[in-house]
Coordinates of C-alpha atoms in Angstrom, one line a residue:
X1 CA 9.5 -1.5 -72.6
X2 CA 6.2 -2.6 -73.2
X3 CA 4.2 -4.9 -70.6
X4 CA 1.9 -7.2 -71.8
X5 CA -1.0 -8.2 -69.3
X6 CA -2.0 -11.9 -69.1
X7 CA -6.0 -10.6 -69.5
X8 CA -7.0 -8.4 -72.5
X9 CA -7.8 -4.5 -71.8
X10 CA -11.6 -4.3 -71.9
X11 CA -10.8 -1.1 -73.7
X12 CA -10.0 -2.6 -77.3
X13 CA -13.3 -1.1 -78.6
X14 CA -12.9 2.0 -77.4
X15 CA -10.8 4.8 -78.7
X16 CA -9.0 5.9 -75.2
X17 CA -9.3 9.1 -74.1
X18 CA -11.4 10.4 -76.9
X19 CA -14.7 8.6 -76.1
X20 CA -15.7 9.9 -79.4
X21 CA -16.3 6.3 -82.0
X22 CA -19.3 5.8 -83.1
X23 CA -20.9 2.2 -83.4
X24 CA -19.3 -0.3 -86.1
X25 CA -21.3 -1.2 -89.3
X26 CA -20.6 -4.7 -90.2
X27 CA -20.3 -5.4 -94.3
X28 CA -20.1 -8.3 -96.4
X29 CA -16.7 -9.1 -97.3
X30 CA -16.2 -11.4 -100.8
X31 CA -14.0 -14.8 -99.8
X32 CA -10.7 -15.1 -101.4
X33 CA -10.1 -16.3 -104.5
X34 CA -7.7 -19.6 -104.7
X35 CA -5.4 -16.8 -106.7
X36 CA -5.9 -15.1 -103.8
X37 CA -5.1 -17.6 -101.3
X38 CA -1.7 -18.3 -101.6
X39 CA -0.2 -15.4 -98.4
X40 CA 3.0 -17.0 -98.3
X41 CA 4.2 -16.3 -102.2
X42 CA 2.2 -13.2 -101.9
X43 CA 4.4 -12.0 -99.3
X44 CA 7.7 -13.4 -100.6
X45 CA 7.5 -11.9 -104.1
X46 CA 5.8 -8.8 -102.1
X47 CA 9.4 -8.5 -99.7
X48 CA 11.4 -8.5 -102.9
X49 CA 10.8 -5.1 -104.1
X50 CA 13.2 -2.5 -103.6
X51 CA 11.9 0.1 -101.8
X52 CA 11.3 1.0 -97.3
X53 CA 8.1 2.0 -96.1
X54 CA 9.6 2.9 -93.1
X55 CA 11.5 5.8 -93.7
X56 CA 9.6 9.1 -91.6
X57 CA 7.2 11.3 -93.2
X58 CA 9.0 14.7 -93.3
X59 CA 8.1 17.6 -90.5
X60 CA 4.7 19.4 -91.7
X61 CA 4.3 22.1 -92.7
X62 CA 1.8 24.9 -90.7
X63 CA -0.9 24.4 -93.6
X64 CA -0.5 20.4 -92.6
X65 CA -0.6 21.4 -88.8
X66 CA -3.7 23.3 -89.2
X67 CA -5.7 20.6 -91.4
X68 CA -4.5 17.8 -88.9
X69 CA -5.9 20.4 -85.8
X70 CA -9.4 21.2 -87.7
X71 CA -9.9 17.8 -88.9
X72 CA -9.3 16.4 -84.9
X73 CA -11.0 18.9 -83.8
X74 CA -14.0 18.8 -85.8
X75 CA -14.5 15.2 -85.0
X76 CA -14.8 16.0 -81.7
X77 CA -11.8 16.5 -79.5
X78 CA -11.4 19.0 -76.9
X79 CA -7.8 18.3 -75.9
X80 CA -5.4 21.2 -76.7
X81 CA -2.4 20.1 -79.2
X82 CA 1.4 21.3 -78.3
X83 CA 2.6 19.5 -81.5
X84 CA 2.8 17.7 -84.3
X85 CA 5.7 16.3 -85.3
X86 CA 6.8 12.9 -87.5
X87 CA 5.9 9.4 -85.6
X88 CA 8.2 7.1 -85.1
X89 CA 5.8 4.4 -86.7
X90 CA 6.0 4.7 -90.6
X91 CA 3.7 6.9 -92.5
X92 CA 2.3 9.0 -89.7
X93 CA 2.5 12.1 -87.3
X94 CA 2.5 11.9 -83.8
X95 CA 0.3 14.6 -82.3
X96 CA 1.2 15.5 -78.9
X97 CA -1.8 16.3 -76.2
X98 CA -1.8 19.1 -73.5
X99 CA -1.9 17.8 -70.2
X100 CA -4.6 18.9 -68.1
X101 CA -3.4 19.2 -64.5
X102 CA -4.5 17.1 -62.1
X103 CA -6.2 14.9 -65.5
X104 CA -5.0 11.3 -66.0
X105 CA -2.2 11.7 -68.9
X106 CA -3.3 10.7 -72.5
X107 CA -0.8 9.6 -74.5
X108 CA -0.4 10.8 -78.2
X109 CA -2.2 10.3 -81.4
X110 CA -0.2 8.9 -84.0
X111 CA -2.1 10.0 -87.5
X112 CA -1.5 9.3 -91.1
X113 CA -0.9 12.0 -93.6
X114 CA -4.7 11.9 -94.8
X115 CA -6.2 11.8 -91.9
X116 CA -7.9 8.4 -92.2
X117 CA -6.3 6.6 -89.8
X118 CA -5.5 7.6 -85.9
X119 CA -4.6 5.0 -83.1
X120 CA -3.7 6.6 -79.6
X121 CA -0.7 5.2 -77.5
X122 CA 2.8 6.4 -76.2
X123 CA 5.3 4.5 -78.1
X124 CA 8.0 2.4 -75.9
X125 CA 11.2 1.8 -77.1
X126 CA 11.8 -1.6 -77.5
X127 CA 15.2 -2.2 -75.4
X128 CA 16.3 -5.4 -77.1
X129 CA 19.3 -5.1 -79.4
X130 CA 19.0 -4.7 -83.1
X131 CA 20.0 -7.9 -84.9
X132 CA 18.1 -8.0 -88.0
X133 CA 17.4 -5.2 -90.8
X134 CA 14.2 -6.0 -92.5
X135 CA 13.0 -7.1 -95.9
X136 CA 12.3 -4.0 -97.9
X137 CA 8.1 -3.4 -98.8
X138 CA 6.8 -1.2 -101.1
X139 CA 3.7 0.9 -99.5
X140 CA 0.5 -0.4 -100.3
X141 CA -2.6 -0.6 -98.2
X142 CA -3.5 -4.1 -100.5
X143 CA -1.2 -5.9 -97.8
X144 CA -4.0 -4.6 -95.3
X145 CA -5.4 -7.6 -93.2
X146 CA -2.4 -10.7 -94.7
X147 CA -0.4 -12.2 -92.4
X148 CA 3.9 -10.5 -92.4
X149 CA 6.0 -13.0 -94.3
X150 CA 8.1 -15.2 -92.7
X151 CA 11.2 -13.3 -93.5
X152 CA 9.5 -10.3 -92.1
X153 CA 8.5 -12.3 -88.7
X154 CA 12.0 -13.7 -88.4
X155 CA 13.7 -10.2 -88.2
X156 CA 10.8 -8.4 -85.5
X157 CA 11.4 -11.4 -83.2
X158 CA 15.1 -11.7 -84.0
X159 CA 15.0 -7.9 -82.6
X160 CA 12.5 -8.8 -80.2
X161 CA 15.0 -10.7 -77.9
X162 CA 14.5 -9.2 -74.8
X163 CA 10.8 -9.4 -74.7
X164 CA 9.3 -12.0 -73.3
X165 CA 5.7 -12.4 -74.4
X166 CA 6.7 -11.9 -78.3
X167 CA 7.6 -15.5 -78.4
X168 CA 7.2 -17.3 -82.2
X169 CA 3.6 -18.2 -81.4
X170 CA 2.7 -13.9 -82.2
X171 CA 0.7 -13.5 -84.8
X172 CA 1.8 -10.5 -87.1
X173 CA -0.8 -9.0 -89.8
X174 CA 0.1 -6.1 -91.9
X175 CA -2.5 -2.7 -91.3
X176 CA -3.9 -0.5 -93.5
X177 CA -1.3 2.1 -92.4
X178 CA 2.2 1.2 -94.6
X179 CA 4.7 -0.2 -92.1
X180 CA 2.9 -0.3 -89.5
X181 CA 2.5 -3.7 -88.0
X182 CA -0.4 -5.0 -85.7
X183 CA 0.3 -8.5 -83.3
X184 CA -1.3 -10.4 -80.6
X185 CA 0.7 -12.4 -78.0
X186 CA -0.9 -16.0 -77.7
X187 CA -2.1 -14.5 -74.4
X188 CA -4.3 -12.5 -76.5
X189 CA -2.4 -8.8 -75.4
X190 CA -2.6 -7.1 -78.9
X191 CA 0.4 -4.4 -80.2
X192 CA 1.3 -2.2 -82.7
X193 CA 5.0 -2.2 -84.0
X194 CA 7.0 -1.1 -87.0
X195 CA 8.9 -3.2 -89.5
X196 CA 12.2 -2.9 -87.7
X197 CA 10.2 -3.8 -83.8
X198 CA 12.0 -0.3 -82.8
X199 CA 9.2 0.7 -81.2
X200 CA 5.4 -0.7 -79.6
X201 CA 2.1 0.6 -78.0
X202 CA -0.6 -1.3 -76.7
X203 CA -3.0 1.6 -79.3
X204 CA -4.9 -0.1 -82.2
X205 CA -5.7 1.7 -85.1
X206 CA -8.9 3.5 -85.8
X207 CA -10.5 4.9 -89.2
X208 CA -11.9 8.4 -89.7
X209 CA -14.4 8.8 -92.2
X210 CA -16.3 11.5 -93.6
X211 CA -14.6 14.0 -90.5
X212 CA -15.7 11.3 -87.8
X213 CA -14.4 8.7 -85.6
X214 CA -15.5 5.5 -86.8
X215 CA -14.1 3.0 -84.9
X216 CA -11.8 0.5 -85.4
X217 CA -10.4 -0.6 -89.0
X218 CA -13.1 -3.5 -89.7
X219 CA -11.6 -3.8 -93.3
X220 CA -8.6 -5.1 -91.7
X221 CA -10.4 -7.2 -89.0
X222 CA -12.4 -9.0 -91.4
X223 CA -9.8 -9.3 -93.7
X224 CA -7.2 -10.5 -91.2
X225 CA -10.4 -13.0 -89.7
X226 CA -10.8 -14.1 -92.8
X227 CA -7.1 -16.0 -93.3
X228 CA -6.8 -17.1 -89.9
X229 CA -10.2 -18.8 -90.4
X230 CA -8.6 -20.2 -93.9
X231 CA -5.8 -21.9 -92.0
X232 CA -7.8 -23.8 -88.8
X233 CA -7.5 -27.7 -89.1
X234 CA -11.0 -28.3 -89.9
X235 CA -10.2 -32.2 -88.2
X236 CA -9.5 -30.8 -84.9
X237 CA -12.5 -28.3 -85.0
X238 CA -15.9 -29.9 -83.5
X239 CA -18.2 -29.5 -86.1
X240 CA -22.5 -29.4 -85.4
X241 CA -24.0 -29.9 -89.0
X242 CA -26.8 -27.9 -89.8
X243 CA -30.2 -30.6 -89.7
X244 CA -31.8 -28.5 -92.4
X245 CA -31.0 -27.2 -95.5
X246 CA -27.6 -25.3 -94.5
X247 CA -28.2 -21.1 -94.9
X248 CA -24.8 -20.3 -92.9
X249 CA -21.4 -21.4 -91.2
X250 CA -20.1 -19.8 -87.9
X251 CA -16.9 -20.5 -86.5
X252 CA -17.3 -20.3 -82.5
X253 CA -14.2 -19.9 -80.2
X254 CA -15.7 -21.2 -76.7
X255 CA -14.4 -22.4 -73.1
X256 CA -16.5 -24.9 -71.3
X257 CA -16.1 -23.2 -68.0
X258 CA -17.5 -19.7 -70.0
X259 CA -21.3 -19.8 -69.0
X260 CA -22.2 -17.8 -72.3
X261 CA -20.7 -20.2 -74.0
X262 CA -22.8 -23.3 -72.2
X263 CA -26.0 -21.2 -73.0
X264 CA -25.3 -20.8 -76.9
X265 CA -24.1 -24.8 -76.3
X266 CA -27.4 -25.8 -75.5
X267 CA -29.1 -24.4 -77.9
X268 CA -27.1 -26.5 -80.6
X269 CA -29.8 -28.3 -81.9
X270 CA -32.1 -25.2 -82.6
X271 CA -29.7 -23.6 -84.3
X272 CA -28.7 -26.7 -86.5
X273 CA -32.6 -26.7 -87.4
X274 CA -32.3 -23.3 -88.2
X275 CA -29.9 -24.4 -91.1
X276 CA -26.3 -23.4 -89.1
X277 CA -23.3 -25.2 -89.0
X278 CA -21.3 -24.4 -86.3
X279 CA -17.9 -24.8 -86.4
X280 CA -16.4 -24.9 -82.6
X281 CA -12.4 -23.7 -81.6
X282 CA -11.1 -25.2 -78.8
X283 CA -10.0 -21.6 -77.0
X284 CA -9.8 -22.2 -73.1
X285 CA -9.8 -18.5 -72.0
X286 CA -10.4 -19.3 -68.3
X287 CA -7.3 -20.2 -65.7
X288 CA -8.8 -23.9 -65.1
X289 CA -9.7 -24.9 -68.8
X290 CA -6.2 -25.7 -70.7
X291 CA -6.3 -29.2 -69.1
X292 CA -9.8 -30.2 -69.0
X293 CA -10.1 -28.7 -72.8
X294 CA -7.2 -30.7 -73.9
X295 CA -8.4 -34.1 -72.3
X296 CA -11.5 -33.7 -74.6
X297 CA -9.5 -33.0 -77.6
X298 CA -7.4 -35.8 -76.5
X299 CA -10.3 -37.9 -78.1
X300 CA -9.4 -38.9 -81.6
X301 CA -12.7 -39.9 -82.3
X302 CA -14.5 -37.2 -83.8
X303 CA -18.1 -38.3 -82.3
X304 CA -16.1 -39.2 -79.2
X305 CA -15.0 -35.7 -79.0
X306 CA -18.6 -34.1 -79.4
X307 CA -20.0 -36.1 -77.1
X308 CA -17.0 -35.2 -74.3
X309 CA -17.9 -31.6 -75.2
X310 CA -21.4 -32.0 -74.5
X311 CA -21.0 -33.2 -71.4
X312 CA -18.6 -30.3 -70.4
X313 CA -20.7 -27.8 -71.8
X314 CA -23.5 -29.7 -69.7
X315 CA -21.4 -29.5 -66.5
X316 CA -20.4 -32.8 -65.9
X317 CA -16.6 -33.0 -64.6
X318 CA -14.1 -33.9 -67.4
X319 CA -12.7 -37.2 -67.4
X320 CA -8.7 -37.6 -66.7
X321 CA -8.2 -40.5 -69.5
X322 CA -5.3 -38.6 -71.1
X323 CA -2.3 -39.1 -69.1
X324 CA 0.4 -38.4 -72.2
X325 CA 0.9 -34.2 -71.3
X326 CA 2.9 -33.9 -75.1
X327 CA -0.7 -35.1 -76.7
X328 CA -2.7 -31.4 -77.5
X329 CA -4.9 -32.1 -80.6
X330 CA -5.8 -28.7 -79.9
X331 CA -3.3 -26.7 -79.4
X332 CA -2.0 -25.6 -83.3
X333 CA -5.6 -24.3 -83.6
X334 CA -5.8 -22.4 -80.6
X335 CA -2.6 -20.7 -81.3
X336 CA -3.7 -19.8 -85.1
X337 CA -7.1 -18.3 -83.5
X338 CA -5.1 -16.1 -81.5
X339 CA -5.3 -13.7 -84.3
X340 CA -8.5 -13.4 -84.0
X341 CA -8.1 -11.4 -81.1
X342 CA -10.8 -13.1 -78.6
X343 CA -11.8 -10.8 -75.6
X344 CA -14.8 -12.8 -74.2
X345 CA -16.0 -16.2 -75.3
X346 CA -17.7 -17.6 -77.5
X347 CA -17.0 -14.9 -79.8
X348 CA -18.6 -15.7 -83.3
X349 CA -17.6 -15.3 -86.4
X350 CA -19.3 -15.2 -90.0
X351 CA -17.4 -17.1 -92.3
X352 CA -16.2 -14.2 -94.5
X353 CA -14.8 -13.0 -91.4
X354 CA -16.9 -10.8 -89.9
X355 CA -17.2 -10.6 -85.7
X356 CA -21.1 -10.9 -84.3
X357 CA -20.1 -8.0 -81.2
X358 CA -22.9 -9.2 -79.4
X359 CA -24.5 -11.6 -77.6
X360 CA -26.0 -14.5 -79.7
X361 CA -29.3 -14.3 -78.6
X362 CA -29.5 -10.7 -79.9
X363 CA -32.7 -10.1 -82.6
X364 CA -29.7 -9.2 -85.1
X365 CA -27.7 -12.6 -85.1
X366 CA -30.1 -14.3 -87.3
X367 CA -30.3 -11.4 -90.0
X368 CA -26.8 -11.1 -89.7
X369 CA -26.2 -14.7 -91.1
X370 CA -28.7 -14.3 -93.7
X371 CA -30.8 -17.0 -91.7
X372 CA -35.0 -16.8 -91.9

């Protein structure tokens, strides 16, 4: 059974064990067309067609043994291999690791047919009763990065029941990998799962290009970035108006007890000059902020509510004027963010979608917004 932690593993980033991914480039990603747009009909019509992604690959063969061994091993990775055998998650093989003795164990790879795709994680049985059979989907890496339909969502938490942080709030996006479903619990634990929830690791899934480890899939992170960022409730975001000509939008998931985030805060007005809107999601990330955040979205007022955030941000005490607990303007967004998967605040975000992995004040964020 899996256990979700109420902190995110610092190790998302890393490929565990291996050590071996190189740094992420970041590329411009179009925007959706309106045609595009429309997930939900997407999906529907997409669930209708008669045929399972999730039946195993078969056994390999030695020639398929030996291409998965020299490809691994010509990226980089020392480990001995006792086997290969079909995964349990869709469209992959497991490859099982020797282990050292006296080493810390390190769980499987699970590796599609191709080789372009590898996440590392023991799969745990999920021990809640099956009470739903999913809707059939063709395999297609175009679903790569949309949301699961809501038929889909309905049957993995139907035969989720006996796991407690995969509550309706999950967000579940298709991968590149056919079948093979990626989630984060609103605590902001991500997962990997099949269509049928049979099985989940805490692994994420990593490309290998050209014979290398390249870290994790960023087609699917922008992509998947790029709808939640479509569906935010642009009246309960806080919204700083660039003061010049606008060159660029950022969407900017912060806490006002985060002290990175009150540094970038301060410097508000420079970067409206610069020509950036900033868009800001209420994402309270730290044990005391829930409450004080949600007093300052309390504030229907849209000016009201800036001005109570600048004052946080500045580090005066929040004031307790909203007494109604059932009142959380900010709450729907903060739960659609979650699918974002934020492991430190502010994390920033292009508005195509793409992540800024590092600090703000790095000499890249301006050329990475296009911004003089």
């Amino acid at each position: 059974m899996p256990h979700f932690s109420n902190k995110p593993s610092a190790t998302r980033n890393k490929f565990l064990a291996l050590s071996l991914l190189a740094s992420i480039t970041l590329s411009p990603f179009a925007v959706m067309s309106s045609a595009q747009a429309d997930i939900e009909v997407f999906n529907n019509a997409y669930d209708k067609i008669a045929a399972n992604s999730n039946t195993p690959l078969k056994a390999p063969s030695e020639q398929q043994k030996q291409s998965i061994k020299q490809l691994l091993q010509g990226a980089g990775m020392t480990a001995p291999i006792t086997s290969i055998t079909p995964s349990k998650l869709p469209s992959m093989y497991q490859v099982t690791l020797a282990q050292p003795a006296g080493a810390e164990p390190q769980p499987p790879l699970h590796i599609t047919a191709d080789g372009n795709y590898i996440l590392q994680g023991e799969l745990n049985a999920n021990p809640s009763p099956k009470k739903s059979t999913p809707p059939k989907e063709a395999p297609s890496k175009t679903l790569s990065g949309m949301p699961v339909s809501k038929e889909l969502r309905a049957s993995i938490l139907a035969n989720s029941s006996l796991l407690k942080n995969i509550t309706p709030e999950v967000a579940l996006y298709h991968t590149a990998v056919p079948g093979v479903i990626w989630g984060i619990t609103l605590k902001g634990q991500p997962f990997i799962t099949n269509n049928e929830a049979s099985v989940f690791t805490s692994g994420e899934i990593s490309v290998i290009k050209n014979g290398q480890f390249a870290g994790l899939d960023t087609d699917f992170e922008q992509k998947k970035n790029l709808h939640v960022l479509s569906q935010l409730d642009e009246d309960n975001l806080v919204i700083y108006p660039a003061s010049s000509k606008e060159q660029a939008v950022i969407y900017v998931a912060t806490d006002i007890n985060c002290p990175y985030c009150r540094v970038m805060h301060q410097d508000m007005a420079n970067l409206n000059a610069k020509g950036i809107t900033v868009k800001v999601i209420g994402y309270p990330y730290y044990d005391e902020s829930p409450e004080q955040m949600r007093q300052i979205w309390c504030e229907t007022d849209k000016k009201a509510r800036r001005q109570a955030l600048d004052k946080a941000m500045a580090g005066e005490a929040v004031a307790n004027t909203c007494a109604n607990t059932t009142v959380n303007h900010m709450k729907d967004n903060h739960m659609k963010a979650a699918g974002l998967a934020v492991f430190a605040t502010p994390a920033i975000y292009r508005e195509d979608g793409v992540q800024f992995n590092a600090p703000y004040q790095d000499p890249r964020f301006l050329p990475f917004l296009g911004v003089q």
